[in-house]
């Protein structure tokens, strides 16, 4: 099996929506991705395609955030959701998607990437709650983590707000 990772294209929309609806118990993540796109807050969507079958194996989204450090806005994104079809799990698909996405957002000069998730999983990418703890957020806690993207250096200055795109507030 060969998996190709690439940015999502217009022709992937239906397959991404179907994947999200199949992977998650409720339609919240599919609705989130759709709303992020409608609102213009989707920064990057990466997909993993099974080259042999043409099947969508997985997808990851990065959306715009409003973040400031010491009162100055910085370029930041939220990683969510990440989804992998059942038959492609435990084969490195999620890891490949996340690494490829981080590489692209770093090239786009994003400074911080936030994620709300399982610390043991996201720590392997460099995410840590210590990077996020001084940002005011309704998602604050041990599961809100951040990754300093530009060379792994955390920007200096007093922390401020970390606000996800409005679509996140609509999640159930």
mmCIF file with all atom_site columns, C-alpha atoms in Angstrom:
data_model
loop_
_atom_site.group_PDB
_atom_site.id
_atom_site.type_symbol
_atom_site.label_atom_id
_atom_site.label_alt_id
_atom_site.label_comp_id
_atom_site.label_asym_id
_atom_site.label_entity_id
_atom_site.label_seq_id
_atom_site.pdbx_PDB_ins_code
_atom_site.Cartn_x
_atom_site.Cartn_y
_atom_site.Cartn_z
_atom_site.occupancy
_atom_site.B_iso_or_equiv
_atom_site.pdbx_formal_charge
_atom_site.auth_seq_id
_atom_site.auth_comp_id
_atom_site.auth_asym_id
_atom_site.auth_atom_id
_atom_site.pdbx_PDB_model_num
ATOM 1   C CA . UNK A 1 1   ? 0.000   0.000  0.000  1.00 0.00 ? 1   UNK A CA 1
ATOM 2   C CA . UNK A 1 2   ? 1.330   3.405  -0.998 1.00 0.00 ? 2   UNK A CA 1
ATOM 3   C CA . UNK A 1 3   ? -0.202  6.510  0.563  1.00 0.00 ? 3   UNK A CA 1
ATOM 4   C CA . UNK A 1 4   ? 0.242   9.914  -1.076 1.00 0.00 ? 4   UNK A CA 1
ATOM 5   C CA . UNK A 1 5   ? -0.094  13.031 1.082  1.00 0.00 ? 5   UNK A CA 1
ATOM 6   C CA . UNK A 1 6   ? -1.144  16.249 -0.631 1.00 0.00 ? 6   UNK A CA 1
ATOM 7   C CA . UNK A 1 7   ? -3.193  19.412 -0.093 1.00 0.00 ? 7   UNK A CA 1
ATOM 8   C CA . UNK A 1 8   ? -6.910  18.848 -0.565 1.00 0.00 ? 8   UNK A CA 1
ATOM 9   C CA . UNK A 1 9   ? -8.504  19.925 -3.827 1.00 0.00 ? 9   UNK A CA 1
ATOM 10  C CA . UNK A 1 10  ? -12.075 20.826 -4.748 1.00 0.00 ? 10  UNK A CA 1
ATOM 11  C CA . UNK A 1 11  ? -12.719 17.298 -5.977 1.00 0.00 ? 11  UNK A CA 1
ATOM 12  C CA . UNK A 1 12  ? -11.975 15.947 -2.480 1.00 0.00 ? 12  UNK A CA 1
ATOM 13  C CA . UNK A 1 13  ? -14.832 17.737 -0.696 1.00 0.00 ? 13  UNK A CA 1
ATOM 14  C CA . UNK A 1 14  ? -17.412 14.931 -0.837 1.00 0.00 ? 14  UNK A CA 1
ATOM 15  C CA . UNK A 1 15  ? -14.876 12.257 0.165  1.00 0.00 ? 15  UNK A CA 1
ATOM 16  C CA . UNK A 1 16  ? -13.618 14.382 3.096  1.00 0.00 ? 16  UNK A CA 1
ATOM 17  C CA . UNK A 1 17  ? -17.180 14.941 4.299  1.00 0.00 ? 17  UNK A CA 1
ATOM 18  C CA . UNK A 1 18  ? -17.958 11.211 4.035  1.00 0.00 ? 18  UNK A CA 1
ATOM 19  C CA . UNK A 1 19  ? -14.725 10.298 5.862  1.00 0.00 ? 19  UNK A CA 1
ATOM 20  C CA . UNK A 1 20  ? -15.488 12.673 8.742  1.00 0.00 ? 20  UNK A CA 1
ATOM 21  C CA . UNK A 1 21  ? -19.057 11.374 9.028  1.00 0.00 ? 21  UNK A CA 1
ATOM 22  C CA . UNK A 1 22  ? -17.820 7.764  9.090  1.00 0.00 ? 22  UNK A CA 1
ATOM 23  C CA . UNK A 1 23  ? -14.907 8.246  11.498 1.00 0.00 ? 23  UNK A CA 1
ATOM 24  C CA . UNK A 1 24  ? -16.639 10.330 14.175 1.00 0.00 ? 24  UNK A CA 1
ATOM 25  C CA . UNK A 1 25  ? -19.786 9.279  16.086 1.00 0.00 ? 25  UNK A CA 1
ATOM 26  C CA . UNK A 1 26  ? -21.581 12.552 15.302 1.00 0.00 ? 26  UNK A CA 1
ATOM 27  C CA . UNK A 1 27  ? -21.535 14.952 12.355 1.00 0.00 ? 27  UNK A CA 1
ATOM 28  C CA . UNK A 1 28  ? -19.843 17.708 14.412 1.00 0.00 ? 28  UNK A CA 1
ATOM 29  C CA . UNK A 1 29  ? -16.414 17.421 12.760 1.00 0.00 ? 29  UNK A CA 1
ATOM 30  C CA . UNK A 1 30  ? -17.862 17.332 9.235  1.00 0.00 ? 30  UNK A CA 1
ATOM 31  C CA . UNK A 1 31  ? -19.991 20.365 10.087 1.00 0.00 ? 31  UNK A CA 1
ATOM 32  C CA . UNK A 1 32  ? -16.942 22.095 11.593 1.00 0.00 ? 32  UNK A CA 1
ATOM 33  C CA . UNK A 1 33  ? -14.844 21.601 8.459  1.00 0.00 ? 33  UNK A CA 1
ATOM 34  C CA . UNK A 1 34  ? -17.667 22.789 6.223  1.00 0.00 ? 34  UNK A CA 1
ATOM 35  C CA . UNK A 1 35  ? -18.230 25.901 8.360  1.00 0.00 ? 35  UNK A CA 1
ATOM 36  C CA . UNK A 1 36  ? -14.501 26.704 8.524  1.00 0.00 ? 36  UNK A CA 1
ATOM 37  C CA . UNK A 1 37  ? -14.445 26.655 4.726  1.00 0.00 ? 37  UNK A CA 1
ATOM 38  C CA . UNK A 1 38  ? -17.622 28.742 4.396  1.00 0.00 ? 38  UNK A CA 1
ATOM 39  C CA . UNK A 1 39  ? -16.300 31.310 6.891  1.00 0.00 ? 39  UNK A CA 1
ATOM 40  C CA . UNK A 1 40  ? -12.927 31.539 5.116  1.00 0.00 ? 40  UNK A CA 1
ATOM 41  C CA . UNK A 1 41  ? -11.069 30.278 8.197  1.00 0.00 ? 41  UNK A CA 1
ATOM 42  C CA . UNK A 1 42  ? -9.623  27.094 6.673  1.00 0.00 ? 42  UNK A CA 1
ATOM 43  C CA . UNK A 1 43  ? -5.885  27.641 6.222  1.00 0.00 ? 43  UNK A CA 1
ATOM 44  C CA . UNK A 1 44  ? -4.864  24.175 5.045  1.00 0.00 ? 44  UNK A CA 1
ATOM 45  C CA . UNK A 1 45  ? -6.472  20.785 4.513  1.00 0.00 ? 45  UNK A CA 1
ATOM 46  C CA . UNK A 1 46  ? -4.201  17.831 3.794  1.00 0.00 ? 46  UNK A CA 1
ATOM 47  C CA . UNK A 1 47  ? -5.412  14.471 2.509  1.00 0.00 ? 47  UNK A CA 1
ATOM 48  C CA . UNK A 1 48  ? -3.902  10.993 2.396  1.00 0.00 ? 48  UNK A CA 1
ATOM 49  C CA . UNK A 1 49  ? -4.832  8.998  -0.697 1.00 0.00 ? 49  UNK A CA 1
ATOM 50  C CA . UNK A 1 50  ? -4.342  5.280  -1.251 1.00 0.00 ? 50  UNK A CA 1
ATOM 51  C CA . UNK A 1 51  ? -2.603  5.420  -4.627 1.00 0.00 ? 51  UNK A CA 1
ATOM 52  C CA . UNK A 1 52  ? -3.645  1.913  -5.658 1.00 0.00 ? 52  UNK A CA 1
ATOM 53  C CA . UNK A 1 53  ? -7.365  2.295  -4.994 1.00 0.00 ? 53  UNK A CA 1
ATOM 54  C CA . UNK A 1 54  ? -7.822  6.077  -5.115 1.00 0.00 ? 54  UNK A CA 1
ATOM 55  C CA . UNK A 1 55  ? -9.560  5.870  -1.723 1.00 0.00 ? 55  UNK A CA 1
ATOM 56  C CA . UNK A 1 56  ? -9.285  8.744  0.747  1.00 0.00 ? 56  UNK A CA 1
ATOM 57  C CA . UNK A 1 57  ? -7.413  7.248  3.711  1.00 0.00 ? 57  UNK A CA 1
ATOM 58  C CA . UNK A 1 58  ? -7.310  10.324 5.933  1.00 0.00 ? 58  UNK A CA 1
ATOM 59  C CA . UNK A 1 59  ? -7.455  14.092 6.289  1.00 0.00 ? 59  UNK A CA 1
ATOM 60  C CA . UNK A 1 60  ? -6.272  16.830 8.624  1.00 0.00 ? 60  UNK A CA 1
ATOM 61  C CA . UNK A 1 61  ? -7.387  20.460 8.877  1.00 0.00 ? 61  UNK A CA 1
ATOM 62  C CA . UNK A 1 62  ? -5.576  23.593 10.016 1.00 0.00 ? 62  UNK A CA 1
ATOM 63  C CA . UNK A 1 63  ? -7.718  26.673 10.642 1.00 0.00 ? 63  UNK A CA 1
ATOM 64  C CA . UNK A 1 64  ? -7.061  30.311 11.417 1.00 0.00 ? 64  UNK A CA 1
ATOM 65  C CA . UNK A 1 65  ? -6.815  31.472 15.025 1.00 0.00 ? 65  UNK A CA 1
ATOM 66  C CA . UNK A 1 66  ? -6.611  34.930 16.571 1.00 0.00 ? 66  UNK A CA 1
ATOM 67  C CA . UNK A 1 67  ? -3.607  34.821 18.922 1.00 0.00 ? 67  UNK A CA 1
ATOM 68  C CA . UNK A 1 68  ? -1.615  37.566 20.539 1.00 0.00 ? 68  UNK A CA 1
ATOM 69  C CA . UNK A 1 69  ? 1.589   37.611 22.520 1.00 0.00 ? 69  UNK A CA 1
ATOM 70  C CA . UNK A 1 70  ? 2.278   40.701 24.592 1.00 0.00 ? 70  UNK A CA 1
ATOM 71  C CA . UNK A 1 71  ? -0.572  42.482 22.831 1.00 0.00 ? 71  UNK A CA 1
ATOM 72  C CA . UNK A 1 72  ? 0.803   41.806 19.321 1.00 0.00 ? 72  UNK A CA 1
ATOM 73  C CA . UNK A 1 73  ? -1.006  39.468 16.919 1.00 0.00 ? 73  UNK A CA 1
ATOM 74  C CA . UNK A 1 74  ? 0.907   36.452 15.636 1.00 0.00 ? 74  UNK A CA 1
ATOM 75  C CA . UNK A 1 75  ? 0.175   33.937 12.890 1.00 0.00 ? 75  UNK A CA 1
ATOM 76  C CA . UNK A 1 76  ? -1.410  30.894 14.523 1.00 0.00 ? 76  UNK A CA 1
ATOM 77  C CA . UNK A 1 77  ? -3.552  27.940 13.513 1.00 0.00 ? 77  UNK A CA 1
ATOM 78  C CA . UNK A 1 78  ? -5.563  25.171 15.141 1.00 0.00 ? 78  UNK A CA 1
ATOM 79  C CA . UNK A 1 79  ? -5.061  21.560 14.084 1.00 0.00 ? 79  UNK A CA 1
ATOM 80  C CA . UNK A 1 80  ? -8.483  19.886 14.024 1.00 0.00 ? 80  UNK A CA 1
ATOM 81  C CA . UNK A 1 81  ? -9.854  17.536 13.080 1.00 0.00 ? 81  UNK A CA 1
ATOM 82  C CA . UNK A 1 82  ? -7.590  14.687 12.044 1.00 0.00 ? 82  UNK A CA 1
ATOM 83  C CA . UNK A 1 83  ? -9.352  11.605 10.711 1.00 0.00 ? 83  UNK A CA 1
ATOM 84  C CA . UNK A 1 84  ? -8.171  8.271  9.348  1.00 0.00 ? 84  UNK A CA 1
ATOM 85  C CA . UNK A 1 85  ? -10.437 5.614  7.849  1.00 0.00 ? 85  UNK A CA 1
ATOM 86  C CA . UNK A 1 86  ? -10.645 2.434  9.930  1.00 0.00 ? 86  UNK A CA 1
ATOM 87  C CA . UNK A 1 87  ? -8.759  0.235  7.460  1.00 0.00 ? 87  UNK A CA 1
ATOM 88  C CA . UNK A 1 88  ? -5.782  2.657  7.382  1.00 0.00 ? 88  UNK A CA 1
ATOM 89  C CA . UNK A 1 89  ? -5.318  3.140  11.132 1.00 0.00 ? 89  UNK A CA 1
ATOM 90  C CA . UNK A 1 90  ? -2.120  2.159  12.939 1.00 0.00 ? 90  UNK A CA 1
ATOM 91  C CA . UNK A 1 91  ? -0.164  2.458  9.711  1.00 0.00 ? 91  UNK A CA 1
ATOM 92  C CA . UNK A 1 92  ? 1.292   5.951  10.193 1.00 0.00 ? 92  UNK A CA 1
ATOM 93  C CA . UNK A 1 93  ? -1.305  7.815  8.125  1.00 0.00 ? 93  UNK A CA 1
ATOM 94  C CA . UNK A 1 94  ? -2.245  10.327 10.841 1.00 0.00 ? 94  UNK A CA 1
ATOM 95  C CA . UNK A 1 95  ? 1.415   10.955 11.619 1.00 0.00 ? 95  UNK A CA 1
ATOM 96  C CA . UNK A 1 96  ? 2.241   11.515 7.938  1.00 0.00 ? 96  UNK A CA 1
ATOM 97  C CA . UNK A 1 97  ? -0.682  13.926 7.554  1.00 0.00 ? 97  UNK A CA 1
ATOM 98  C CA . UNK A 1 98  ? 0.248   15.923 10.649 1.00 0.00 ? 98  UNK A CA 1
ATOM 99  C CA . UNK A 1 99  ? 3.952   16.104 9.755  1.00 0.00 ? 99  UNK A CA 1
ATOM 100 C CA . UNK A 1 100 ? 3.145   17.230 6.199  1.00 0.00 ? 100 UNK A CA 1
ATOM 101 C CA . UNK A 1 101 ? 0.701   19.843 7.476  1.00 0.00 ? 101 UNK A CA 1
ATOM 102 C CA . UNK A 1 102 ? 3.164   21.228 10.031 1.00 0.00 ? 102 UNK A CA 1
ATOM 103 C CA . UNK A 1 103 ? 5.822   21.436 7.328  1.00 0.00 ? 103 UNK A CA 1
ATOM 104 C CA . UNK A 1 104 ? 3.475   23.477 5.118  1.00 0.00 ? 104 UNK A CA 1
ATOM 105 C CA . UNK A 1 105 ? 2.308   25.845 7.851  1.00 0.00 ? 105 UNK A CA 1
ATOM 106 C CA . UNK A 1 106 ? 5.929   26.413 8.869  1.00 0.00 ? 106 UNK A CA 1
ATOM 107 C CA . UNK A 1 107 ? 6.736   27.356 5.259  1.00 0.00 ? 107 UNK A CA 1
ATOM 108 C CA . UNK A 1 108 ? 3.746   29.743 5.392  1.00 0.00 ? 108 UNK A CA 1
ATOM 109 C CA . UNK A 1 109 ? 5.388   31.497 8.389  1.00 0.00 ? 109 UNK A CA 1
ATOM 110 C CA . UNK A 1 110 ? 2.839   30.367 10.995 1.00 0.00 ? 110 UNK A CA 1
ATOM 111 C CA . UNK A 1 111 ? 4.316   30.896 14.475 1.00 0.00 ? 111 UNK A CA 1
ATOM 112 C CA . UNK A 1 112 ? 2.149   28.664 16.695 1.00 0.00 ? 112 UNK A CA 1
ATOM 113 C CA . UNK A 1 113 ? -0.083  25.663 16.090 1.00 0.00 ? 113 UNK A CA 1
ATOM 114 C CA . UNK A 1 114 ? -2.633  24.716 18.759 1.00 0.00 ? 114 UNK A CA 1
ATOM 115 C CA . UNK A 1 115 ? -4.401  21.402 19.192 1.00 0.00 ? 115 UNK A CA 1
ATOM 116 C CA . UNK A 1 116 ? -7.012  20.131 21.620 1.00 0.00 ? 116 UNK A CA 1
ATOM 117 C CA . UNK A 1 117 ? -6.419  16.422 22.063 1.00 0.00 ? 117 UNK A CA 1
ATOM 118 C CA . UNK A 1 118 ? -4.682  13.521 23.730 1.00 0.00 ? 118 UNK A CA 1
ATOM 119 C CA . UNK A 1 119 ? -1.307  14.678 25.140 1.00 0.00 ? 119 UNK A CA 1
ATOM 120 C CA . UNK A 1 120 ? 0.377   11.271 24.673 1.00 0.00 ? 120 UNK A CA 1
ATOM 121 C CA . UNK A 1 121 ? -0.443  11.284 20.960 1.00 0.00 ? 121 UNK A CA 1
ATOM 122 C CA . UNK A 1 122 ? 0.392   14.896 20.139 1.00 0.00 ? 122 UNK A CA 1
ATOM 123 C CA . UNK A 1 123 ? 3.609   15.036 22.218 1.00 0.00 ? 123 UNK A CA 1
ATOM 124 C CA . UNK A 1 124 ? 5.366   13.031 19.471 1.00 0.00 ? 124 UNK A CA 1
ATOM 125 C CA . UNK A 1 125 ? 4.999   16.083 17.213 1.00 0.00 ? 125 UNK A CA 1
ATOM 126 C CA . UNK A 1 126 ? 6.295   18.517 19.829 1.00 0.00 ? 126 UNK A CA 1
ATOM 127 C CA . UNK A 1 127 ? 2.940   19.778 21.138 1.00 0.00 ? 127 UNK A CA 1
ATOM 128 C CA . UNK A 1 128 ? 2.875   20.494 24.857 1.00 0.00 ? 128 UNK A CA 1
ATOM 129 C CA . UNK A 1 129 ? 0.418   22.047 27.299 1.00 0.00 ? 129 UNK A CA 1
ATOM 130 C CA . UNK A 1 130 ? 3.190   24.244 28.750 1.00 0.00 ? 130 UNK A CA 1
ATOM 131 C CA . UNK A 1 131 ? 3.284   26.203 25.475 1.00 0.00 ? 131 UNK A CA 1
ATOM 132 C CA . UNK A 1 132 ? -0.459  26.898 25.690 1.00 0.00 ? 132 UNK A CA 1
ATOM 133 C CA . UNK A 1 133 ? -0.962  27.360 29.432 1.00 0.00 ? 133 UNK A CA 1
ATOM 134 C CA . UNK A 1 134 ? -0.540  31.142 29.552 1.00 0.00 ? 134 UNK A CA 1
ATOM 135 C CA . UNK A 1 135 ? -3.029  31.822 26.768 1.00 0.00 ? 135 UNK A CA 1
ATOM 136 C CA . UNK A 1 136 ? -6.609  32.660 27.736 1.00 0.00 ? 136 UNK A CA 1
ATOM 137 C CA . UNK A 1 137 ? -8.901  30.178 25.971 1.00 0.00 ? 137 UNK A CA 1
ATOM 138 C CA . UNK A 1 138 ? -12.218 28.482 26.679 1.00 0.00 ? 138 UNK A CA 1
ATOM 139 C CA . UNK A 1 139 ? -10.344 25.232 25.961 1.00 0.00 ? 139 UNK A CA 1
ATOM 140 C CA . UNK A 1 140 ? -7.548  25.851 28.499 1.00 0.00 ? 140 UNK A CA 1
ATOM 141 C CA . UNK A 1 141 ? -6.316  22.794 30.372 1.00 0.00 ? 141 UNK A CA 1
ATOM 142 C CA . UNK A 1 142 ? -3.998  19.828 29.923 1.00 0.00 ? 142 UNK A CA 1
ATOM 143 C CA . UNK A 1 143 ? -5.561  18.884 26.577 1.00 0.00 ? 143 UNK A CA 1
ATOM 144 C CA . UNK A 1 144 ? -4.949  22.296 24.965 1.00 0.00 ? 144 UNK A CA 1
ATOM 145 C CA . UNK A 1 145 ? -1.426  22.144 23.613 1.00 0.00 ? 145 UNK A CA 1
ATOM 146 C CA . UNK A 1 146 ? 0.666   24.264 21.306 1.00 0.00 ? 146 UNK A CA 1
ATOM 147 C CA . UNK A 1 147 ? 3.658   23.763 19.057 1.00 0.00 ? 147 UNK A CA 1
ATOM 148 C CA . UNK A 1 148 ? 6.095   26.608 18.348 1.00 0.00 ? 148 UNK A CA 1
ATOM 149 C CA . UNK A 1 149 ? 6.492   26.135 14.601 1.00 0.00 ? 149 UNK A CA 1
ATOM 150 C CA . UNK A 1 150 ? 9.296   28.459 13.496 1.00 0.00 ? 150 UNK A CA 1
ATOM 151 C CA . UNK A 1 151 ? 12.367  26.486 14.476 1.00 0.00 ? 151 UNK A CA 1
ATOM 152 C CA . UNK A 1 152 ? 10.670  25.269 17.638 1.00 0.00 ? 152 UNK A CA 1
ATOM 153 C CA . UNK A 1 153 ? 11.276  28.572 19.441 1.00 0.00 ? 153 UNK A CA 1
ATOM 154 C CA . UNK A 1 154 ? 8.547   29.957 21.655 1.00 0.00 ? 154 UNK A CA 1
ATOM 155 C CA . UNK A 1 155 ? 7.959   33.681 21.040 1.00 0.00 ? 155 UNK A CA 1
ATOM 156 C CA . UNK A 1 156 ? 8.910   35.909 23.974 1.00 0.00 ? 156 UNK A CA 1
ATOM 157 C CA . UNK A 1 157 ? 6.481   38.149 25.786 1.00 0.00 ? 157 UNK A CA 1
ATOM 158 C CA . UNK A 1 158 ? 3.542   37.921 28.105 1.00 0.00 ? 158 UNK A CA 1
ATOM 159 C CA . UNK A 1 159 ? 0.877   35.652 26.750 1.00 0.00 ? 159 UNK A CA 1
ATOM 160 C CA . UNK A 1 160 ? -2.542  36.819 25.761 1.00 0.00 ? 160 UNK A CA 1
ATOM 161 C CA . UNK A 1 161 ? -5.590  35.407 24.041 1.00 0.00 ? 161 UNK A CA 1
ATOM 162 C CA . UNK A 1 162 ? -5.830  32.302 21.870 1.00 0.00 ? 162 UNK A CA 1
ATOM 163 C CA . UNK A 1 163 ? -9.163  32.363 20.054 1.00 0.00 ? 163 UNK A CA 1
ATOM 164 C CA . UNK A 1 164 ? -10.252 29.575 17.730 1.00 0.00 ? 164 UNK A CA 1
ATOM 165 C CA . UNK A 1 165 ? -12.321 30.342 14.629 1.00 0.00 ? 165 UNK A CA 1
ATOM 166 C CA . UNK A 1 166 ? -16.001 31.007 15.359 1.00 0.00 ? 166 UNK A CA 1
ATOM 167 C CA . UNK A 1 167 ? -17.010 27.600 13.936 1.00 0.00 ? 167 UNK A CA 1
ATOM 168 C CA . UNK A 1 168 ? -15.470 25.867 16.978 1.00 0.00 ? 168 UNK A CA 1
ATOM 169 C CA . UNK A 1 169 ? -17.941 27.599 19.315 1.00 0.00 ? 169 UNK A CA 1
ATOM 170 C CA . UNK A 1 170 ? -20.784 25.891 17.411 1.00 0.00 ? 170 UNK A CA 1
ATOM 171 C CA . UNK A 1 171 ? -19.539 22.390 18.265 1.00 0.00 ? 171 UNK A CA 1
ATOM 172 C CA . UNK A 1 172 ? -21.873 20.385 20.460 1.00 0.00 ? 172 UNK A CA 1
#
